[in-house]
Structure formats: C-alpha cells, structure tokens
PDB file of C-alpha atoms in Angstrom:
ATOM      1  CA  MET A  14      26.376 -94.594  51.361  1.00 61.00           C
ATOM      2  CA  SER A  15      26.537 -96.130  47.926  1.00 71.00           C
ATOM      3  CA  ARG A  16      24.133 -95.304  45.246  1.00 72.00           C
ATOM      4  CA  ASN A  17      22.641 -98.718  45.519  1.00 86.00           C
ATOM      5  CA  ALA A  18      22.224 -98.442  49.104  1.00 83.00           C
ATOM      6  CA  GLU A  19      20.600 -94.922  48.702  1.00 90.00           C
ATOM      7  CA  SER A  20      18.252 -96.339  46.097  1.00 92.00           C
ATOM      8  CA  THR A  21      17.214 -99.235  48.379  1.00 93.00           C
ATOM      9  CA  ARG A  22      16.665 -96.912  51.390  1.00 93.00           C
ATOM     10  CA  ALA A  23      14.532 -94.664  49.216  1.00 95.00           C
ATOM     11  CA  ARG A  24      12.372 -97.613  48.209  1.00 96.00           C
ATOM     12  CA  ILE A  25      11.978 -98.802  51.567  1.00 96.00           C
ATOM     13  CA  PHE A  26      10.874 -95.230  52.579  1.00 95.00           C
ATOM     14  CA  GLU A  27       8.325 -94.968  49.918  1.00 97.00           C
ATOM     15  CA  ALA A  28       6.990 -98.468  50.637  1.00 98.00           C
ATOM     16  CA  ALA A  29       6.709 -97.454  54.323  1.00 98.00           C
ATOM     17  CA  VAL A  30       4.685 -94.376  53.574  1.00 98.00           C
ATOM     18  CA  THR A  31       2.181 -96.539  51.584  1.00 97.00           C
ATOM     19  CA  GLU A  32       2.055 -99.200  54.276  1.00 98.00           C
ATOM     20  CA  PHE A  33       1.842 -96.982  57.407  1.00 98.00           C
ATOM     21  CA  ALA A  34      -0.731 -94.706  55.727  1.00 98.00           C
ATOM     22  CA  ALA A  35      -2.989 -97.749  55.025  1.00 97.00           C
ATOM     23  CA  HIS A  36      -2.519 -99.690  58.307  1.00 98.00           C
ATOM     24  CA  GLY A  37      -0.816 -97.494  60.837  1.00 97.00           C
ATOM     25  CA  ILE A  38       2.138 -98.398  63.055  1.00 96.00           C
ATOM     26  CA  ALA A  39       0.556-101.538  64.799  1.00 96.00           C
ATOM     27  CA  GLY A  40      -1.052-102.871  61.608  1.00 97.00           C
ATOM     28  CA  ALA A  41       1.950-102.139  59.127  1.00 98.00           C
ATOM     29  CA  ARG A  42       3.991-105.214  58.527  1.00 97.00           C
ATOM     30  CA  VAL A  43       7.853-104.997  58.048  1.00 96.00           C
ATOM     31  CA  ASP A  44       7.465-107.964  55.750  1.00 96.00           C
ATOM     32  CA  GLN A  45       5.121-106.173  53.365  1.00 97.00           C
ATOM     33  CA  ILE A  46       7.408-102.866  53.325  1.00 97.00           C
ATOM     34  CA  ALA A  47      10.359-105.075  52.459  1.00 96.00           C
ATOM     35  CA  LYS A  48       8.276-106.857  49.740  1.00 97.00           C
ATOM     36  CA  ARG A  49       6.926-103.736  48.154  1.00 97.00           C
ATOM     37  CA  ALA A  50      10.320-102.153  48.342  1.00 97.00           C
ATOM     38  CA  ARG A  51      12.089-105.176  46.806  1.00 95.00           C
ATOM     39  CA  ALA A  52      14.574-105.240  49.759  1.00 95.00           C
ATOM     40  CA  ASN A  53      15.818-107.526  52.401  1.00 91.00           C
ATOM     41  CA  LYS A  54      13.657-107.099  55.640  1.00 93.00           C
ATOM     42  CA  GLN A  55      17.092-106.877  57.588  1.00 94.00           C
ATOM     43  CA  LEU A  56      17.766-103.603  55.746  1.00 93.00           C
ATOM     44  CA  ILE A  57      14.825-101.778  57.304  1.00 94.00           C
ATOM     45  CA  TYR A  58      16.373-102.385  60.682  1.00 94.00           C
ATOM     46  CA  ALA A  59      19.841-101.455  59.644  1.00 94.00           C
ATOM     47  CA  TYR A  60      18.743 -98.382  57.862  1.00 94.00           C
ATOM     48  CA  PHE A  61      15.921 -97.130  60.316  1.00 94.00           C
ATOM     49  CA  GLY A  62      16.211 -99.246  63.440  1.00 93.00           C
ATOM     50  CA  GLY A  63      12.880-100.845  63.445  1.00 93.00           C
ATOM     51  CA  LYS A  64       9.320-100.285  62.592  1.00 95.00           C
ATOM     52  CA  ASP A  65       8.423 -97.618  65.166  1.00 93.00           C
ATOM     53  CA  ALA A  66      11.577 -95.542  64.004  1.00 94.00           C
ATOM     54  CA  LEU A  67      10.663 -96.013  60.417  1.00 96.00           C
ATOM     55  CA  PHE A  68       7.216 -94.601  61.147  1.00 95.00           C
ATOM     56  CA  SER A  69       8.911 -91.648  62.924  1.00 92.00           C
ATOM     57  CA  ALA A  70      11.175 -90.963  60.043  1.00 93.00           C
ATOM     58  CA  VAL A  71       8.193 -91.101  57.503  1.00 95.00           C
ATOM     59  CA  LEU A  72       6.010 -88.654  59.540  1.00 94.00           C
ATOM     60  CA  GLN A  73       9.136 -86.258  60.039  1.00 91.00           C
ATOM     61  CA  ARG A  74       9.815 -86.045  56.355  1.00 93.00           C
ATOM     62  CA  THR A  75       6.124 -85.967  55.401  1.00 95.00           C
ATOM     63  CA  MET A  76       5.527 -82.988  57.893  1.00 92.00           C
ATOM     64  CA  ASP A  77       8.794 -81.376  56.676  1.00 91.00           C
ATOM     65  CA  GLU A  78       7.621 -81.488  52.963  1.00 94.00           C
ATOM     66  CA  LEU A  79       4.194 -80.131  53.954  1.00 95.00           C
ATOM     67  CA  ALA A  80       5.818 -77.349  55.886  1.00 92.00           C
ATOM     68  CA  ALA A  81       8.053 -76.463  52.954  1.00 93.00           C
ATOM     69  CA  GLU A  82       5.264 -76.722  50.349  1.00 96.00           C
ATOM     70  CA  VAL A  83       2.624 -74.928  52.268  1.00 96.00           C
ATOM     71  CA  PRO A  84       4.023 -72.314  54.673  1.00 93.00           C
ATOM     72  CA  ILE A  85       1.547 -70.459  56.671  1.00 92.00           C
ATOM     73  CA  GLU A  86       1.001 -66.770  56.109  1.00 88.00           C
ATOM     74  CA  GLY A  87      -0.898 -65.260  59.008  1.00 92.00           C
ATOM     75  CA  ASP A  88      -2.122 -62.163  57.231  1.00 93.00           C
ATOM     76  CA  ASP A  89      -3.598 -64.482  54.375  1.00 95.00           C
ATOM     77  CA  LEU A  90      -5.170 -67.401  56.287  1.00 96.00           C
ATOM     78  CA  PRO A  91      -7.810 -68.025  53.280  1.00 96.00           C
ATOM     79  CA  GLY A  92      -4.918 -68.424  51.064  1.00 96.00           C
ATOM     80  CA  TYR A  93      -3.213 -70.687  53.290  1.00 96.00           C
ATOM     81  CA  ALA A  94      -6.391 -72.847  53.729  1.00 96.00           C
ATOM     82  CA  ASP A  95      -6.689 -72.997  49.923  1.00 95.00           C
ATOM     83  CA  ARG A  96      -3.089 -74.033  49.520  1.00 96.00           C
ATOM     84  CA  LEU A  97      -3.405 -76.536  52.155  1.00 97.00           C
ATOM     85  CA  ALA A  98      -6.460 -78.148  50.785  1.00 96.00           C
ATOM     86  CA  ALA A  99      -4.890 -78.485  47.571  1.00 95.00           C
ATOM     87  CA  TYR A 100      -1.829 -80.058  49.167  1.00 97.00           C
ATOM     88  CA  HIS A 101      -4.036 -82.579  51.071  1.00 96.00           C
ATOM     89  CA  LEU A 102      -6.074 -83.342  48.026  1.00 94.00           C
ATOM     90  CA  ALA A 103      -3.014 -84.321  46.166  1.00 96.00           C
ATOM     91  CA  ASN A 104      -1.359 -86.067  49.068  1.00 97.00           C
ATOM     92  CA  PRO A 105      -3.997 -87.923  50.844  1.00 95.00           C
ATOM     93  CA  HIS A 106      -1.628 -89.991  53.017  1.00 97.00           C
ATOM     94  CA  VAL A 107      -0.479 -86.906  54.963  1.00 97.00           C
ATOM     95  CA  LEU A 108      -3.728 -86.819  56.869  1.00 97.00           C
ATOM     96  CA  ARG A 109      -3.781 -90.538  57.209  1.00 97.00           C
ATOM     97  CA  LEU A 110      -0.408 -90.556  58.787  1.00 96.00           C
ATOM     98  CA  LEU A 111      -1.388 -87.874  61.221  1.00 94.00           C
ATOM     99  CA  LEU A 112      -4.410 -89.721  62.284  1.00 95.00           C
ATOM    100  CA  TRP A 113      -2.510 -92.929  62.761  1.00 95.00           C
ATOM    101  CA  GLU A 114      -0.006 -90.904  64.879  1.00 94.00           C
ATOM    102  CA  SER A 115      -2.953 -89.553  66.907  1.00 92.00           C
ATOM    103  CA  LEU A 116      -4.606 -93.006  67.299  1.00 93.00           C
ATOM    104  CA  GLU A 117      -1.510 -94.793  68.268  1.00 93.00           C
ATOM    105  CA  ARG A 118       0.671 -92.272  69.988  1.00 90.00           C
ATOM    106  CA  GLY A 119      -1.719 -89.890  71.442  1.00 86.00           C
ATOM    107  CA  ASP A 120      -0.608 -86.645  72.718  1.00 79.00           C
ATOM    108  CA  SER A 121       2.855 -87.985  73.493  1.00 75.00           C
ATOM    109  CA  GLY A 122       3.640 -88.398  69.859  1.00 68.00           C
ATOM    110  CA  VAL A 123       5.438 -85.087  69.378  1.00 70.00           C
ATOM    111  CA  VAL A 124       8.078 -84.091  71.797  1.00 62.00           C
ATOM    112  CA  THR A 125       7.976 -80.568  73.255  1.00 65.00           C
ATOM    113  CA  GLY A 126      10.984 -78.533  71.896  1.00 66.00           C
ATOM    114  CA  SER A 127      11.233 -80.641  68.762  1.00 77.00           C
ATOM    115  CA  GLU A 128      11.483 -79.171  65.298  1.00 83.00           C
ATOM    116  CA  ARG A 129       7.832 -79.951  64.758  1.00 85.00           C
ATOM    117  CA  TRP A 130       6.773 -78.287  67.876  1.00 86.00           C
ATOM    118  CA  ALA A 131       8.880 -75.242  66.956  1.00 88.00           C
ATOM    119  CA  HIS A 132       7.278 -75.310  63.463  1.00 89.00           C
ATOM    120  CA  TYR A 133       3.673 -75.076  64.830  1.00 91.00           C
ATOM    121  CA  ARG A 134       4.775 -72.565  67.395  1.00 93.00           C
ATOM    122  CA  GLU A 135       6.041 -70.390  64.372  1.00 94.00           C
ATOM    123  CA  LYS A 136       2.654 -70.899  62.747  1.00 94.00           C
ATOM    124  CA  VAL A 137       1.023 -69.500  65.852  1.00 96.00           C
ATOM    125  CA  ALA A 138       3.562 -66.465  65.970  1.00 97.00           C
ATOM    126  CA  SER A 139       2.569 -65.788  62.197  1.00 96.00           C
ATOM    127  CA  VAL A 140      -1.141 -65.686  63.071  1.00 96.00           C
ATOM    128  CA  ARG A 141      -0.344 -63.572  66.153  1.00 96.00           C
ATOM    129  CA  ARG A 142       1.837 -61.031  63.852  1.00 96.00           C
ATOM    130  CA  ALA A 143      -1.412 -60.857  61.517  1.00 95.00           C
ATOM    131  CA  GLN A 144      -3.587 -59.991  64.508  1.00 96.00           C
ATOM    132  CA  GLU A 145      -1.289 -57.483  65.705  1.00 96.00           C
ATOM    133  CA  SER A 146      -1.136 -55.811  62.186  1.00 95.00           C
ATOM    134  CA  GLY A 147      -4.860 -55.833  62.139  1.00 94.00           C
ATOM    135  CA  THR A 148      -5.081 -58.301  59.004  1.00 93.00           C
ATOM    136  CA  ALA A 149      -6.683 -61.148  61.116  1.00 93.00           C
ATOM    137  CA  THR A 150      -9.175 -61.130  63.904  1.00 93.00           C
ATOM    138  CA  GLY A 151      -8.126 -60.668  67.348  1.00 93.00           C
ATOM    139  CA  GLU A 152     -11.189 -62.257  68.535  1.00 94.00           C
ATOM    140  CA  PHE A 153      -9.600 -65.667  69.127  1.00 95.00           C
ATOM    141  CA  ASP A 154      -6.329 -66.828  70.477  1.00 96.00           C
ATOM    142  CA  ALA A 155      -3.671 -66.964  67.659  1.00 96.00           C
ATOM    143  CA  GLY A 156      -3.099 -70.584  68.210  1.00 96.00           C
ATOM    144  CA  MET A 157      -6.979 -71.372  68.192  1.00 97.00           C
ATOM    145  CA  LEU A 158      -7.377 -69.411  64.960  1.00 96.00           C
ATOM    146  CA  GLY A 159      -4.644 -71.249  63.285  1.00 96.00           C
ATOM    147  CA  LEU A 160      -5.801 -74.591  64.469  1.00 96.00           C
ATOM    148  CA  LEU A 161      -9.433 -73.863  63.457  1.00 96.00           C
ATOM    149  CA  SER A 162      -8.152 -72.805  59.981  1.00 95.00           C
ATOM    150  CA  ILE A 163      -6.256 -76.001  59.532  1.00 95.00           C
ATOM    151  CA  GLY A 164      -9.269 -78.028  60.821  1.00 95.00           C
ATOM    152  CA  MET A 165     -11.736 -76.471  58.322  1.00 94.00           C
ATOM    153  CA  VAL A 166      -9.489 -77.958  55.698  1.00 94.00           C
ATOM    154  CA  GLY A 167      -8.232 -81.073  57.246  1.00 94.00           C
ATOM    155  CA  TRP A 168     -11.369 -82.714  58.946  1.00 93.00           C
ATOM    156  CA  PRO A 169     -13.593 -83.021  55.855  1.00 92.00           C
ATOM    157  CA  LEU A 170     -10.739 -84.640  54.026  1.00 91.00           C
ATOM    158  CA  ALA A 171      -9.687 -86.896  56.960  1.00 92.00           C
ATOM    159  CA  VAL A 172     -13.181 -88.338  57.414  1.00 91.00           C
ATOM    160  CA  PRO A 173     -14.529 -88.955  53.946  1.00 88.00           C
ATOM    161  CA  GLN A 174     -17.232 -91.160  55.311  1.00 91.00           C
ATOM    162  CA  LEU A 175     -18.827 -88.341  57.329  1.00 91.00           C
ATOM    163  CA  ARG A 176     -18.205 -85.873  54.383  1.00 89.00           C
ATOM    164  CA  ARG A 177     -20.172 -88.317  52.075  1.00 90.00           C
ATOM    165  CA  MET A 178     -23.131 -88.582  54.624  1.00 93.00           C
ATOM    166  CA  MET A 179     -23.520 -84.819  55.029  1.00 93.00           C
ATOM    167  CA  LEU A 180     -22.517 -83.634  51.581  1.00 91.00           C
ATOM    168  CA  GLY A 181     -23.082 -86.518  49.134  1.00 91.00           C
ATOM    169  CA  ASP A 182     -20.531 -86.464  46.163  1.00 88.00           C
ATOM    170  CA  ALA A 183     -19.206 -82.985  46.789  1.00 83.00           C
ATOM    171  CA  GLU A 184     -16.240 -82.227  44.499  1.00 84.00           C
ATOM    172  CA  PRO A 185     -12.859 -81.338  45.745  1.00 81.00           C
ATOM    173  CA  ALA A 186     -13.007 -77.953  44.286  1.00 83.00           C
ATOM    174  CA  ASP A 187     -16.221 -77.410  46.256  1.00 90.00           C
ATOM    175  CA  LEU A 188     -14.580 -78.427  49.525  1.00 90.00           C
ATOM    176  CA  ARG A 189     -11.635 -75.990  48.776  1.00 91.00           C
ATOM    177  CA  ALA A 190     -13.806 -73.148  48.050  1.00 93.00           C
ATOM    178  CA  ALA A 191     -15.990 -73.688  51.177  1.00 94.00           C
ATOM    179  CA  ALA A 192     -12.910 -74.005  53.412  1.00 94.00           C
ATOM    180  CA  ARG A 193     -11.317 -70.862  51.958  1.00 95.00           C
ATOM    181  CA  LYS A 194     -14.565 -68.890  52.557  1.00 96.00           C
ATOM    182  CA  ALA A 195     -15.108 -70.470  56.040  1.00 96.00           C
ATOM    183  CA  VAL A 196     -11.589 -69.465  56.959  1.00 96.00           C
ATOM    184  CA  GLU A 197     -11.937 -66.034  55.343  1.00 95.00           C
ATOM    185  CA  ARG A 198     -14.995 -65.285  57.385  1.00 95.00           C
ATOM    186  CA  LEU A 199     -13.392 -66.786  60.566  1.00 94.00           C
ATOM    187  CA  ALA A 200     -10.195 -64.673  60.201  1.00 95.00           C
ATOM    188  CA  GLU A 201     -11.860 -61.493  59.032  1.00 94.00           C
ATOM    189  CA  PRO A 202     -10.857 -58.535  61.336  1.00 90.00           C
ATOM    190  CA  ARG A 203     -13.945 -57.381  63.248  1.00 81.00           C
TER     191      ARG A 203
END
C-alpha cells in the first residue's frame, strides 16, 4: 500500500472512531466518515468492505489498544482499576463503542474463540491465579470478580447522566479513587 493510501486509510479509520462513538453503527453515516476523513466514500468500501466491517475493525483495534495499555494483573486488581479508570477518562470513546456494540449487536457481537474472547479468558485466568496464591479473595468466581472490578470503573463513566444525578459534579479523580477503593475491598482476601 502506498504512503498516500496508508494515510487515507488512517484518516478514514480515525474519522470512523469519532462517527461510531457518537452515533453507533446504525446512526453512523459513511458520507460523514468520508467527509471528515477528506476521502472518497468508495475508499471506505475498498479498504474496509463496508460500514459494519469498518465498525468491527474500529472496535477490534480499540480493544487491542486498551488491552496493550492496561493489562490486567489479578494480584493487583485495585491498581488495574486505577489504570483502567485513567485510560477511560483519557479515551471516553472506548466505553461508547462498547455500549454501541452491546446495543446494536447484543451478545452475538463477539465470536467465541476470537482473539477478544481469548483475551478476556486470560483476564479471568489472571484473577484465578491471584485467588490461588491468596492475593485476591476466593469468595467470588474469578470471572465475576474481574467483571465486577471492570464494572466499578466503567459503569459510572459510561452513564454520565446517572453519575451526575447521584454524585453531582464529582471530579474524575474522586471517581478513580472510589473505584480503586471499592475494588480493593471487593478483592481483599477474606
């Protein structure tokens, strides 16, 4: 692929992240992505195969970046929660893309056996190893403990209207600290 083609593909991709985070799959417009990317609409189809495939590519790369930036450490779930909160605060589009995936694709959005599926199974295995070593509670199933830890961070950030109704104008640092403390207590060996 030529340097110009790579540049165009990257612009399309970045424009798609913005469009999908704002409008989801159904609401996103290929015309808007092309306009924002300063690219011919036909290139979106040529490079990505269509809007749904482009969303899949955006979500896959987004999740790969998240996994690389914030690896889980089952024996330090509070630290993981803190790093995850910092990442989501700096990258609010990630939670929005996940919510759109859930709303528009439901549970069928991720294929069993996919890399993403395997990544989350490894998260569970990391928590399980921490439980076996005694650094995390065995009171909960490893998958449940990991999911609850992620939820403590993600939910307040994913639903800002609920957060404002319940907390007023809480500062992001307050949310991070509270999520870390909650996960610390949740994961504490009993």
